[in-house]
């Protein structure tokens, strides 16, 4: 006898969704003894292509989409990419569940050639970037005047860096050190959201 197909419906934790022969256990589910159960209160869904069955929590913020703007913190610099911890969607300010990571490839930092990522970003910088690709991994870019670093700290003394008089570099108000970043034009703040 076949189990009723779960489709998209409200399920409670521990509810039987199907068997491991019918479905692949996805996010929000667990498998026990060949049977797949809901791990949380939410809505079930089946991906027709992969036969993956998953449960989405009711309060979950929708996943990021291409074109969305996000605020993140640079956590590491590799030779060809910056690793960014995603903090919030902009301008809604909604947090991104689980603080996933995204990457900025060296070719997506600014218009033109970027010689070294270390000249444009540093670990700890707060960056406003655009989502170029949301799946499977989040890829980000900071090309354009409104995107880039919006807050950074001095390498030497950790004070928050300020814009220099000519607006082309950053200067430390405490120790005078000068640093360069791929800055957003509104460094020290955030652009006003587009009307409407
Ligand atoms: Zn300093």
Tab-separated table of C-alpha atoms in Angstrom, residues 75-155:
chain	number	residue	atom	x	y	z
A	75	UNK	CA	36.176	36.759	7.303
A	76	UNK	CA	39.152	35.687	5.204
A	77	UNK	CA	41.099	36.539	2.077
A	78	UNK	CA	42.308	33.818	-0.272
A	79	UNK	CA	44.489	34.468	-3.313
A	80	UNK	CA	41.545	34.781	-5.697
A	81	UNK	CA	38.577	35.419	-3.452
A	82	UNK	CA	37.331	37.079	-0.318
A	83	UNK	CA	35.201	35.004	2.040
A	84	UNK	CA	32.262	36.994	3.393
A	85	UNK	CA	30.007	36.084	6.290
A	86	UNK	CA	26.510	37.187	5.262
A	87	UNK	CA	24.862	39.299	7.944
A	88	UNK	CA	21.705	40.891	6.546
A	89	UNK	CA	19.760	41.645	3.436
A	90	UNK	CA	19.833	45.310	2.436
A	91	UNK	CA	17.833	47.502	2.798
A	92	UNK	CA	15.317	45.299	4.654
A	93	UNK	CA	17.865	44.495	7.379
A	94	UNK	CA	16.472	40.991	7.618
A	95	UNK	CA	19.133	38.657	8.897
A	96	UNK	CA	20.248	35.848	6.661
A	97	UNK	CA	19.477	32.585	8.479
A	98	UNK	CA	22.499	30.647	9.657
A	99	UNK	CA	24.913	33.417	8.641
A	100	UNK	CA	26.075	31.501	5.563
A	101	UNK	CA	29.198	32.511	3.710
A	102	UNK	CA	29.534	34.013	0.278
A	103	UNK	CA	32.558	34.687	-1.885
A	104	UNK	CA	33.759	37.663	-3.897
A	105	UNK	CA	35.992	36.587	-6.752
A	106	UNK	CA	38.922	38.867	-7.550
A	107	UNK	CA	37.369	39.619	-10.974
A	108	UNK	CA	34.102	40.855	-9.373
A	109	UNK	CA	35.553	43.453	-7.027
A	110	UNK	CA	35.500	46.512	-9.294
A	111	UNK	CA	35.574	47.601	-12.897
A	112	UNK	CA	38.959	46.780	-14.357
A	113	UNK	CA	41.750	44.590	-13.153
A	114	UNK	CA	42.317	43.893	-9.473
A	115	UNK	CA	45.929	43.020	-8.792
A	116	UNK	CA	45.619	41.920	-5.198
A	117	UNK	CA	42.559	41.402	-3.041
A	118	UNK	CA	44.583	42.567	-0.057
A	119	UNK	CA	44.618	46.085	-1.608
A	120	UNK	CA	40.819	46.152	-1.684
A	121	UNK	CA	39.572	44.294	1.398
A	122	UNK	CA	40.743	43.239	4.829
A	123	UNK	CA	39.348	40.739	7.303
A	124	UNK	CA	36.724	42.408	9.474
A	125	UNK	CA	35.553	44.927	6.831
A	126	UNK	CA	31.808	45.395	6.507
A	127	UNK	CA	30.940	45.153	2.821
A	128	UNK	CA	27.802	45.965	0.853
A	129	UNK	CA	27.642	43.638	-2.136
A	130	UNK	CA	25.274	42.293	-4.754
A	131	UNK	CA	24.280	38.635	-5.040
A	132	UNK	CA	25.503	37.437	-8.464
A	133	UNK	CA	24.547	33.824	-7.922
A	134	UNK	CA	22.643	32.332	-5.003
A	135	UNK	CA	23.000	28.608	-5.572
A	136	UNK	CA	24.703	26.308	-4.888
A	137	UNK	CA	27.082	28.766	-3.240
A	138	UNK	CA	26.469	32.487	-2.773
A	139	UNK	CA	28.655	34.516	-5.142
A	140	UNK	CA	28.912	38.231	-4.574
A	141	UNK	CA	30.244	41.262	-6.413
A	142	UNK	CA	31.100	44.851	-5.483
A	143	UNK	CA	31.385	46.394	-8.962
A	144	UNK	CA	29.788	49.853	-9.055
A	145	UNK	CA	30.152	53.023	-7.006
A	146	UNK	CA	27.493	52.236	-4.406
A	147	UNK	CA	29.027	48.878	-3.495
A	148	UNK	CA	32.121	47.973	-1.511
A	149	UNK	CA	33.463	48.506	1.979
A	150	UNK	CA	31.223	50.656	4.185
A	151	UNK	CA	33.166	50.278	7.434
A	152	UNK	CA	36.738	49.206	8.153
A	153	UNK	CA	39.174	49.198	11.041
A	154	UNK	CA	42.808	50.241	11.240
A	155	UNK	CA	45.264	47.408	10.829
